[in-house]
Structure formats: C-alpha cells, structure tokens
Amino acid sequence: MPMLDAYIPEGALSPQAEEKLLARLTDLLLEHEGADPTNETVRSIAWVFVHRVDVYVAGAPADAPRYRFVASVPEGQFNPERRQAIVEAVTEAVLDAEEGSRPRDPNRVWVFPTEVPEGTWGGAGRIVGLADIAGLVLGAEKGREYAERTLGERRREVAPVA
C-alpha cells in the first residue's frame, strides 16, 4: 500500500508529460517496494497525491521548478538499497518528464523514502498492519507469514548490539 505525495509546481510539466510521469512513479514505487507493478490488486492500493506548490529559494520565487516527493510504505518495505534506488529512479523520471525544457539538474528534485511504523498506518477507519496489506495481495496466511518475516528481519537489523 505505497503512497506518494508528489509536490509539483503548476505548469512545470506539460499535462501529457505529467500524466506519464505519475504513471511511471507509481510503477517505480511499487517496484522498489518489492511489489509487482503489473498486478492490478497491487496497483489499486498505490495512490499518488499531487500537490500544487509555489517554491521559493532564498526567499525569492524559484528560477526553475523544484520537485519534492515523499514515498511512504509500511515498515520493512525499504532497505538502504531500495531507498537509494527509488531516489535515483524518481529523480531520473522527473528530469526525463521535463523533456529537455530546462537544464537537467538533479538538485531540483528531492525524494524522501519513508517507512510508516507498524501499527501507525490507518485506513478504512482502522489501523492496517503489514500483514493486512500483504494479505490483500498474497492471501491472509501468506500475508501474515510475509509480515512476520519482514518485520522480524527489520527489527533484528535495528536492534542494539549488546
């Protein structure tokens, strides 16, 4: 159940380029979360929220569009390699979407890959855990097994060494 908050200045991209970019970002988010972007069930729970923003740099309107993306996934879905890969892929996709209309400057694209701690993702009026989300795609039993394994591995990674 990845979510993406895409902060894109009004008019930064052509409508066609933006539509293509949002579809590509959905695929990238799913791929780097470890899900199959061709699975329609998976796609149905991948949401992108587009925010229109005015961006100022050093107190003045920016001289070129600045983009900000906050990718949120359940705890355990990102590791350092996936985080790095999603940052690179989103940056490239955004710069590609500009279609050469501006100098290709990755410093204008910021990406924040975040994990939502287990027990703090709310949807449909309740707390939704990784097992619930994975269960939608894998089935209840396999979803529970996946969540236990994934969260167990994550917690072992971050446990303090005695």
mmCIF file of C-alpha atoms in Angstrom, residues 32 78-88 111 113-115 154:
data_model
loop_
_atom_site.group_PDB
_atom_site.id
_atom_site.type_symbol
_atom_site.label_atom_id
_atom_site.label_comp_id
_atom_site.label_asym_id
_atom_site.label_seq_id
_atom_site.Cartn_x
_atom_site.Cartn_y
_atom_site.Cartn_z
ATOM 1 C CA HIS A 32 11.146 -0.505 -5.245
ATOM 2 C CA PHE A 78 12.580 -0.284 2.218
ATOM 3 C CA ASN A 79 16.179 -1.164 2.905
ATOM 4 C CA PRO A 80 19.191 1.049 2.135
ATOM 5 C CA GLU A 81 19.493 -0.312 -1.421
ATOM 6 C CA ARG A 82 15.800 0.198 -2.171
ATOM 7 C CA ARG A 83 15.920 3.716 -0.708
ATOM 8 C CA GLN A 84 18.873 4.669 -2.901
ATOM 9 C CA ALA A 85 17.287 3.066 -5.960
ATOM 10 C CA ILE A 86 13.946 4.860 -5.541
ATOM 11 C CA VAL A 87 15.678 8.225 -5.060
ATOM 12 C CA GLU A 88 17.709 7.734 -8.246
ATOM 13 C CA VAL A 111 12.903 12.430 -2.688
ATOM 14 C CA PRO A 113 11.566 7.488 1.043
ATOM 15 C CA THR A 114 9.838 6.911 4.377
ATOM 16 C CA GLU A 115 8.514 3.907 6.212
ATOM 17 C CA ARG A 154 13.861 -5.318 10.192
#
